[in-house]
Tab-separated table of C-alpha atoms in Angstrom:
chain	number	residue	atom	x	y	z
C	1	UNK	CA	-0.146	-0.184	-0.244
C	2	UNK	CA	2.867	2.737	0.785
C	3	UNK	CA	4.101	1.176	-2.740
C	4	UNK	CA	1.268	2.749	-4.369
C	5	UNK	CA	1.075	5.731	-2.358
C	6	UNK	CA	4.903	6.875	-3.204
C	7	UNK	CA	3.963	5.993	-7.696
C	8	UNK	CA	0.945	8.461	-7.266
C	9	UNK	CA	2.916	10.595	-5.686
C	10	UNK	CA	5.623	10.055	-8.240
C	11	UNK	CA	3.600	10.850	-11.500
C	12	UNK	CA	1.137	13.401	-9.761
C	13	UNK	CA	5.279	14.962	-9.416
C	14	UNK	CA	5.812	14.125	-12.849
C	15	UNK	CA	2.751	15.895	-14.677
C	16	UNK	CA	2.691	18.842	-13.037
C	17	UNK	CA	6.294	19.433	-13.772
C	18	UNK	CA	5.509	18.601	-17.299
C	19	UNK	CA	2.810	21.198	-17.116
C	20	UNK	CA	5.522	23.878	-15.753
C	21	UNK	CA	7.658	22.811	-18.999
C	22	UNK	CA	5.197	23.144	-21.660
C	23	UNK	CA	3.766	26.584	-20.035
C	24	UNK	CA	4.802	27.776	-15.950
C	25	UNK	CA	8.371	28.095	-17.083
C	26	UNK	CA	7.062	30.958	-19.928
C	27	UNK	CA	4.546	32.611	-17.298
C	28	UNK	CA	7.331	32.902	-14.439
C	29	UNK	CA	5.444	30.333	-12.163
C	30	UNK	CA	8.168	28.611	-9.340
C	31	UNK	CA	8.699	24.542	-10.463
C	32	UNK	CA	6.055	21.740	-9.002
C	33	UNK	CA	9.027	21.424	-5.989
C	34	UNK	CA	9.463	24.858	-5.168
C	35	UNK	CA	5.367	25.364	-4.604
C	36	UNK	CA	5.585	22.096	-2.779
C	37	UNK	CA	8.682	24.313	-0.427
C	38	UNK	CA	11.543	22.170	-1.674
C	39	UNK	CA	14.251	24.066	-3.463
C	40	UNK	CA	16.546	21.896	-5.549
C	41	UNK	CA	19.625	22.620	-8.066
C	42	UNK	CA	20.122	26.117	-8.743
C	43	UNK	CA	17.542	27.299	-7.429
C	44	UNK	CA	18.964	27.422	-4.100
C	45	UNK	CA	18.950	31.202	-2.361
C	46	UNK	CA	17.413	32.428	-5.199
C	47	UNK	CA	14.710	33.593	-3.488
C	48	UNK	CA	11.840	35.888	-5.329
C	49	UNK	CA	12.463	36.372	-8.679
C	50	UNK	CA	14.805	32.673	-8.669
C	51	UNK	CA	19.278	33.458	-8.410
C	52	UNK	CA	21.251	31.503	-10.828
C	53	UNK	CA	19.020	29.587	-12.741
C	54	UNK	CA	19.123	31.733	-15.848
C	55	UNK	CA	16.603	35.170	-16.943
C	56	UNK	CA	13.707	34.302	-15.601
C	57	UNK	CA	10.845	34.157	-18.344
C	58	UNK	CA	8.035	36.490	-19.298
C	59	UNK	CA	5.362	37.967	-21.573
C	60	UNK	CA	4.830	41.431	-21.810
C	61	UNK	CA	3.132	44.007	-23.282
C	62	UNK	CA	3.360	47.178	-25.145
C	63	UNK	CA	2.103	50.635	-22.769
C	64	UNK	CA	-0.012	51.666	-25.580
C	65	UNK	CA	-1.636	54.739	-26.570
C	66	UNK	CA	-5.777	55.621	-26.681
C	67	UNK	CA	-8.182	58.515	-26.261
C	68	UNK	CA	-9.955	57.745	-23.200
C	69	UNK	CA	-12.632	59.572	-22.008
C	70	UNK	CA	-13.534	60.174	-18.097
C	71	UNK	CA	-17.057	60.440	-16.232
C	72	UNK	CA	-18.984	60.464	-12.750
C	73	UNK	CA	-22.279	58.527	-12.914
C	74	UNK	CA	-25.152	59.332	-11.073
C	75	UNK	CA	-29.072	59.610	-11.476
C	76	UNK	CA	-31.714	62.478	-12.807
C	77	UNK	CA	-35.322	63.157	-13.681
C	78	UNK	CA	-36.206	65.016	-16.524
C	79	UNK	CA	-37.818	68.340	-15.717
C	80	UNK	CA	-40.189	70.414	-18.823
C	81	UNK	CA	-38.072	73.169	-19.561
C	82	UNK	CA	-41.608	75.157	-18.839
C	83	UNK	CA	-44.150	73.959	-17.040
C	84	UNK	CA	-47.187	75.419	-15.621
C	85	UNK	CA	-50.374	74.086	-14.857
C	86	UNK	CA	-53.415	76.141	-16.513
C	87	UNK	CA	-55.815	77.598	-14.330
C	88	UNK	CA	-58.020	80.749	-14.433
C	89	UNK	CA	-58.238	83.905	-12.206
C	90	UNK	CA	-61.559	84.561	-12.606
C	91	UNK	CA	-64.924	82.475	-11.559
C	92	UNK	CA	-67.294	81.330	-14.422
C	93	UNK	CA	-69.323	78.670	-16.570
C	94	UNK	CA	-66.605	76.916	-18.530
C	95	UNK	CA	-68.482	77.490	-22.412
C	96	UNK	CA	-65.637	75.874	-24.490
C	97	UNK	CA	-63.016	73.268	-23.916
C	98	UNK	CA	-60.387	74.143	-27.149
C	99	UNK	CA	-57.939	71.539	-26.803
C	100	UNK	CA	-57.584	68.320	-26.968
C	101	UNK	CA	-55.645	66.110	-24.909
C	102	UNK	CA	-52.072	65.684	-25.729
C	103	UNK	CA	-52.018	68.023	-28.496
C	104	UNK	CA	-49.280	70.652	-29.132
C	105	UNK	CA	-50.548	74.083	-28.930
C	106	UNK	CA	-48.915	77.995	-29.807
C	107	UNK	CA	-48.849	80.368	-27.014
C	108	UNK	CA	-51.885	82.505	-27.323
C	109	UNK	CA	-53.860	79.841	-28.126
C	110	UNK	CA	-57.209	79.365	-26.645
C	111	UNK	CA	-57.808	76.544	-24.645
C	112	UNK	CA	-61.051	77.267	-22.362
C	113	UNK	CA	-63.233	79.515	-22.869
C	114	UNK	CA	-65.980	81.087	-19.400
C	115	UNK	CA	-69.519	82.549	-20.348
C	116	UNK	CA	-69.126	85.897	-21.120
C	117	UNK	CA	-72.822	86.980	-22.130
C	118	UNK	CA	-72.952	89.827	-19.534
C	119	UNK	CA	-70.006	90.908	-19.429
C	120	UNK	CA	-69.376	91.184	-23.693
C	121	UNK	CA	-73.366	93.458	-22.838
C	122	UNK	CA	-70.944	95.232	-20.065
C	123	UNK	CA	-69.093	95.835	-22.794
C	124	UNK	CA	-71.715	96.960	-25.450
C	125	UNK	CA	-72.605	99.265	-23.196
C	126	UNK	CA	-69.517	100.986	-22.539
C	127	UNK	CA	-69.024	101.378	-25.938
C	128	UNK	CA	-72.531	102.885	-26.511
C	129	UNK	CA	-72.047	105.607	-23.481
C	130	UNK	CA	-68.438	106.255	-25.278
C	131	UNK	CA	-69.538	106.889	-28.846
C	132	UNK	CA	-72.486	109.326	-27.200
C	133	UNK	CA	-69.434	111.457	-24.742
C	134	UNK	CA	-67.723	111.875	-27.555
C	135	UNK	CA	-70.242	112.777	-29.731
C	136	UNK	CA	-71.469	115.636	-27.221
C	137	UNK	CA	-67.307	116.600	-27.242
C	138	UNK	CA	-67.371	117.264	-31.368
C	139	UNK	CA	-70.796	119.330	-30.772
C	140	UNK	CA	-69.029	121.148	-27.921
C	141	UNK	CA	-65.995	121.839	-29.299
C	142	UNK	CA	-67.838	123.307	-32.615
C	143	UNK	CA	-70.074	125.252	-30.424
C	144	UNK	CA	-66.606	126.893	-28.990
C	145	UNK	CA	-65.721	128.197	-32.039
C	146	UNK	CA	-68.613	130.251	-32.273
C	147	UNK	CA	-67.899	131.062	-28.439
C	148	UNK	CA	-70.920	130.050	-27.651
C	149	UNK	CA	-70.274	127.141	-25.149
C	150	UNK	CA	-68.197	127.636	-21.116
C	151	UNK	CA	-65.000	126.572	-21.419
C	152	UNK	CA	-66.228	124.566	-18.272
C	153	UNK	CA	-68.898	122.490	-20.122
C	154	UNK	CA	-66.081	121.384	-22.448
C	155	UNK	CA	-63.477	119.902	-19.640
C	156	UNK	CA	-66.509	118.405	-18.021
C	157	UNK	CA	-67.169	116.651	-21.662
C	158	UNK	CA	-63.569	115.955	-21.949
C	159	UNK	CA	-63.639	114.186	-18.754
C	160	UNK	CA	-66.354	112.216	-19.677
C	161	UNK	CA	-65.174	110.929	-23.089
C	162	UNK	CA	-61.647	109.449	-20.677
C	163	UNK	CA	-64.343	107.970	-18.441
C	164	UNK	CA	-65.891	106.096	-21.185
C	165	UNK	CA	-62.949	104.795	-22.530
C	166	UNK	CA	-61.544	103.789	-19.312
C	167	UNK	CA	-65.218	101.888	-18.477
C	168	UNK	CA	-64.395	99.810	-22.680
C	169	UNK	CA	-61.194	99.234	-21.452
C	170	UNK	CA	-61.999	97.784	-18.229
C	171	UNK	CA	-64.556	95.673	-19.661
C	172	UNK	CA	-62.451	94.621	-22.332
C	173	UNK	CA	-59.969	93.534	-19.733
C	174	UNK	CA	-62.431	91.507	-17.600
C	175	UNK	CA	-63.506	90.178	-20.547
C	176	UNK	CA	-60.245	89.273	-21.803
C	177	UNK	CA	-59.547	87.337	-18.340
C	178	UNK	CA	-62.844	84.987	-19.732
C	179	UNK	CA	-60.321	83.990	-21.894
C	180	UNK	CA	-57.779	80.479	-20.865
C	181	UNK	CA	-54.777	81.092	-23.309
C	182	UNK	CA	-51.550	78.798	-23.372
C	183	UNK	CA	-48.432	81.388	-21.947
C	184	UNK	CA	-46.281	79.625	-23.992
C	185	UNK	CA	-45.892	76.714	-26.561
C	186	UNK	CA	-46.348	73.188	-25.733
C	187	UNK	CA	-48.050	70.319	-24.587
C	188	UNK	CA	-50.948	70.190	-22.601
C	189	UNK	CA	-52.156	67.280	-20.652
C	190	UNK	CA	-55.690	65.963	-19.379
C	191	UNK	CA	-58.586	67.583	-19.286
C	192	UNK	CA	-59.754	68.317	-15.857
C	193	UNK	CA	-62.835	70.080	-16.519
C	194	UNK	CA	-65.941	69.233	-18.605
C	195	UNK	CA	-68.423	72.132	-20.275
C	196	UNK	CA	-71.031	74.257	-18.214
C	197	UNK	CA	-68.791	72.960	-14.718
C	198	UNK	CA	-68.606	76.257	-12.624
C	199	UNK	CA	-64.439	76.650	-11.960
C	200	UNK	CA	-63.567	79.086	-9.244
C	201	UNK	CA	-59.793	80.951	-9.595
C	202	UNK	CA	-56.869	78.400	-9.472
C	203	UNK	CA	-58.902	75.697	-10.399
C	204	UNK	CA	-56.961	73.119	-12.106
C	205	UNK	CA	-57.873	73.429	-16.228
C	206	UNK	CA	-55.094	70.990	-17.706
C	207	UNK	CA	-50.666	71.630	-17.203
C	208	UNK	CA	-48.815	72.610	-20.008
C	209	UNK	CA	-45.179	71.164	-20.599
C	210	UNK	CA	-42.776	72.699	-23.369
C	211	UNK	CA	-40.470	69.512	-24.225
C	212	UNK	CA	-39.061	70.989	-27.046
C	213	UNK	CA	-35.963	70.679	-24.868
C	214	UNK	CA	-36.104	69.202	-21.294
C	215	UNK	CA	-34.278	69.699	-18.069
C	216	UNK	CA	-32.464	66.583	-16.160
C	217	UNK	CA	-31.498	67.525	-12.619
C	218	UNK	CA	-28.532	65.532	-10.795
C	219	UNK	CA	-25.886	65.212	-8.327
C	220	UNK	CA	-22.159	64.959	-7.649
C	221	UNK	CA	-19.570	65.156	-5.488
C	222	UNK	CA	-18.307	67.491	-3.853
C	223	UNK	CA	-14.731	66.682	-4.918
C	224	UNK	CA	-16.205	67.491	-8.825
C	225	UNK	CA	-16.656	70.432	-8.925
C	226	UNK	CA	-14.025	72.302	-9.857
C	227	UNK	CA	-13.698	69.656	-12.770
C	228	UNK	CA	-17.394	70.234	-14.048
C	229	UNK	CA	-17.637	73.443	-16.336
C	230	UNK	CA	-21.095	75.203	-18.042
C	231	UNK	CA	-21.275	73.326	-21.603
C	232	UNK	CA	-19.804	69.510	-20.184
C	233	UNK	CA	-21.055	66.951	-22.192
C	234	UNK	CA	-23.690	64.995	-20.182
C	235	UNK	CA	-25.061	61.395	-21.626
C	236	UNK	CA	-27.898	60.097	-20.423
C	237	UNK	CA	-30.078	56.283	-20.741
C	238	UNK	CA	-33.278	55.070	-18.838
C	239	UNK	CA	-34.465	51.770	-19.177
C	240	UNK	CA	-37.558	52.702	-20.965
C	241	UNK	CA	-35.280	52.712	-23.915
C	242	UNK	CA	-32.628	49.718	-24.019
C	243	UNK	CA	-29.143	50.855	-25.863
C	244	UNK	CA	-30.768	54.489	-26.611
C	245	UNK	CA	-28.197	57.183	-25.633
C	246	UNK	CA	-28.978	60.898	-25.319
C	247	UNK	CA	-26.465	63.507	-25.462
C	248	UNK	CA	-27.044	66.613	-23.630
C	249	UNK	CA	-24.784	69.724	-22.049
C	250	UNK	CA	-24.819	71.239	-18.564
C	251	UNK	CA	-26.900	73.997	-18.072
C	252	UNK	CA	-26.287	75.432	-14.830
C	253	UNK	CA	-24.419	74.170	-11.843
C	254	UNK	CA	-26.157	75.638	-8.416
C	255	UNK	CA	-24.076	78.407	-6.337
C	256	UNK	CA	-24.489	75.864	-2.900
C	257	UNK	CA	-23.188	72.638	-2.122
C	258	UNK	CA	-25.997	70.413	0.664
C	259	UNK	CA	-24.029	70.090	3.635
C	260	UNK	CA	-25.903	67.626	4.137
C	261	UNK	CA	-24.635	64.918	0.536
C	262	UNK	CA	-21.347	66.983	0.583
C	263	UNK	CA	-23.518	67.195	-2.943
C	264	UNK	CA	-24.089	70.058	-5.721
C	265	UNK	CA	-27.303	70.038	-7.830
C	266	UNK	CA	-26.284	70.111	-11.776
C	267	UNK	CA	-28.890	70.790	-14.109
C	268	UNK	CA	-28.722	69.236	-17.721
C	269	UNK	CA	-30.159	70.389	-20.998
C	270	UNK	CA	-31.471	67.377	-24.081
C	271	UNK	CA	-32.153	68.691	-27.325
C	272	UNK	CA	-36.295	66.328	-26.979
C	273	UNK	CA	-37.442	66.666	-30.949
C	274	UNK	CA	-38.644	63.904	-30.831
C	275	UNK	CA	-39.928	64.284	-27.273
C	276	UNK	CA	-39.044	61.008	-26.131
C	277	UNK	CA	-38.138	61.853	-22.825
C	278	UNK	CA	-40.794	62.948	-20.722
C	279	UNK	CA	-41.569	65.020	-17.423
C	280	UNK	CA	-40.290	62.462	-14.912
C	281	UNK	CA	-38.648	60.182	-16.418
C	282	UNK	CA	-35.525	58.551	-14.635
C	283	UNK	CA	-32.620	58.627	-16.477
C	284	UNK	CA	-29.346	57.698	-15.190
C	285	UNK	CA	-26.195	60.402	-15.890
C	286	UNK	CA	-22.636	60.166	-17.089
C	287	UNK	CA	-20.843	63.708	-17.050
C	288	UNK	CA	-17.951	63.935	-19.048
C	289	UNK	CA	-15.273	65.181	-16.433
C	290	UNK	CA	-12.256	64.476	-19.246
C	291	UNK	CA	-11.530	63.655	-22.453
C	292	UNK	CA	-7.498	62.598	-23.490
C	293	UNK	CA	-6.972	61.596	-26.626
C	294	UNK	CA	-3.310	60.009	-26.196
C	295	UNK	CA	-3.715	58.332	-22.320
C	296	UNK	CA	-1.585	55.598	-21.470
C	297	UNK	CA	-3.446	51.988	-20.832
C	298	UNK	CA	-1.139	49.294	-19.387
C	299	UNK	CA	-2.826	45.372	-18.556
C	300	UNK	CA	-4.604	45.276	-14.946
C	301	UNK	CA	-2.587	42.493	-13.878
C	302	UNK	CA	0.662	44.447	-14.710
C	303	UNK	CA	-0.014	46.624	-11.743
C	304	UNK	CA	2.006	45.835	-8.454
C	305	UNK	CA	0.946	47.413	-5.227
C	306	UNK	CA	1.843	48.266	-1.823
C	307	UNK	CA	-0.207	49.701	0.151
C	308	UNK	CA	-1.040	53.107	-1.808
C	309	UNK	CA	1.481	53.165	-4.067
C	310	UNK	CA	1.827	51.335	-6.902
C	311	UNK	CA	4.470	49.905	-9.512
C	312	UNK	CA	5.180	47.871	-12.978
C	313	UNK	CA	7.728	45.829	-14.489
C	314	UNK	CA	9.516	47.339	-16.988
C	315	UNK	CA	11.893	45.396	-19.335
C	316	UNK	CA	15.119	47.284	-20.209
C	317	UNK	CA	18.626	45.488	-21.367
C	318	UNK	CA	17.463	42.515	-20.221
C	319	UNK	CA	16.069	43.358	-16.856
C	320	UNK	CA	12.867	44.194	-14.955
C	321	UNK	CA	13.132	47.474	-14.179
C	322	UNK	CA	10.862	47.928	-10.669
C	323	UNK	CA	8.763	51.197	-11.708
C	324	UNK	CA	6.487	53.635	-9.247
C	325	UNK	CA	3.683	54.396	-11.437
C	326	UNK	CA	1.085	56.911	-11.049
C	327	UNK	CA	-2.637	55.284	-11.944
C	328	UNK	CA	-5.314	57.291	-13.808
C	329	UNK	CA	-9.095	55.860	-14.762
C	330	UNK	CA	-9.664	52.064	-14.921
C	331	UNK	CA	-10.889	50.407	-17.585
C	332	UNK	CA	-12.179	46.668	-18.174
C	333	UNK	CA	-9.095	44.354	-18.160
C	334	UNK	CA	-6.961	48.089	-18.607
C	335	UNK	CA	-5.733	50.541	-15.945
C	336	UNK	CA	-4.511	54.481	-17.115
C	337	UNK	CA	-0.750	55.636	-16.542
C	338	UNK	CA	-0.727	58.502	-15.508
C	339	UNK	CA	2.988	59.299	-15.155
C	340	UNK	CA	5.588	57.472	-15.199
C	341	UNK	CA	5.457	55.285	-18.342
C	342	UNK	CA	6.486	56.009	-21.766
C	343	UNK	CA	4.794	54.903	-25.085
C	344	UNK	CA	5.878	51.926	-26.576
C	345	UNK	CA	7.636	50.474	-23.476
C	346	UNK	CA	7.437	46.681	-22.239
C	347	UNK	CA	5.648	45.897	-19.704
C	348	UNK	CA	5.537	42.748	-17.795
C	349	UNK	CA	1.977	41.089	-17.353
C	350	UNK	CA	2.461	37.914	-16.854
C	351	UNK	CA	5.745	36.278	-14.122
C	352	UNK	CA	5.014	39.610	-12.474
C	353	UNK	CA	4.638	37.285	-8.921
C	354	UNK	CA	8.548	36.515	-9.454
C	355	UNK	CA	10.446	39.721	-10.513
C	356	UNK	CA	12.379	41.694	-8.576
C	357	UNK	CA	13.881	44.897	-9.024
C	358	UNK	CA	17.419	44.462	-12.151
C	359	UNK	CA	15.900	40.580	-12.453
C	360	UNK	CA	17.648	39.031	-15.625
C	361	UNK	CA	14.338	38.192	-17.354
C	362	UNK	CA	13.571	36.198	-21.083
C	363	UNK	CA	10.965	37.589	-22.980
C	364	UNK	CA	9.393	34.644	-24.420
C	365	UNK	CA	5.857	35.953	-25.742
C	366	UNK	CA	4.843	40.052	-26.655
C	367	UNK	CA	0.957	40.839	-26.405
C	368	UNK	CA	-0.517	43.536	-28.713
C	369	UNK	CA	-3.605	43.619	-26.700
C	370	UNK	CA	-4.976	43.555	-22.861
C	371	UNK	CA	-4.785	39.780	-21.624
C	372	UNK	CA	-8.815	40.667	-20.547
């Protein structure tokens, strides 16, 4: 039984050795016996990175140059650029409803006409009194030319004419209040009143939204305050529209930071010619912080983090040079390097775990693209 166990162990070690021979040596993995805590042959005394056993096999990838866009993500709600609840200024009975729910109307369009019969009669009466006052004034001026009327009488008739003009304007203004109009161009909402209904001042008739352009309000952490500008690009998406993306710009940045959340409100504007974005719609928003046309990128597995610092191994003159780097944006499978590297430098992406500074290395493969 003991002999069978020994044979099985030897077979396992042999298989592992064969696998390491064909693959592990290329990527810098330690031999199987080292993994078991045993040092053999020329590997004795090597520590991390080996020793007298010759250069370590590594796989490298050149630092590549590519454009990157740094964004911050938030959530926001669509608001109409202009929005109002349509109400009446005066009490009255609804005589006519002149809009269709959901239709687009122009500024000044009559939406509702209240019963104006009594005011029309008052206006007619005021106009008749004005005509009479003007006729009396004309005759008085003719008589004044012949010096057959006192100046005081003429002044009285002139005042009466002005009073009559004021009554006409007042009646016209009251009559105009019975016509409810659209204060701006937009799309009307659902109707809340019916013909014949008696409404009071402030009674909701419908809503009106200008959605040709919409606003999206969202908040971002205060740490980004110095990096946002009016005019910065904004991308929005909604689960209602699948993969569709809406493009907008920052229109307003709040002048105050919320002390409770340490965030700042931002308002962006979007063209909404097709009116796909409805007021109240929930959106995921991405704000562009910075666009860099020539960013330096390395594979994520090339990074050797030590505390709050980061290092990579660059192959120079057949040796692995440990280089500290300053990291930037993280992308799928890649990391931006802001400082410490140059474009095209060969960076070790596999075999990093066996390296130390100035260790002789042998490049067994050069990758042209990210390894992930």
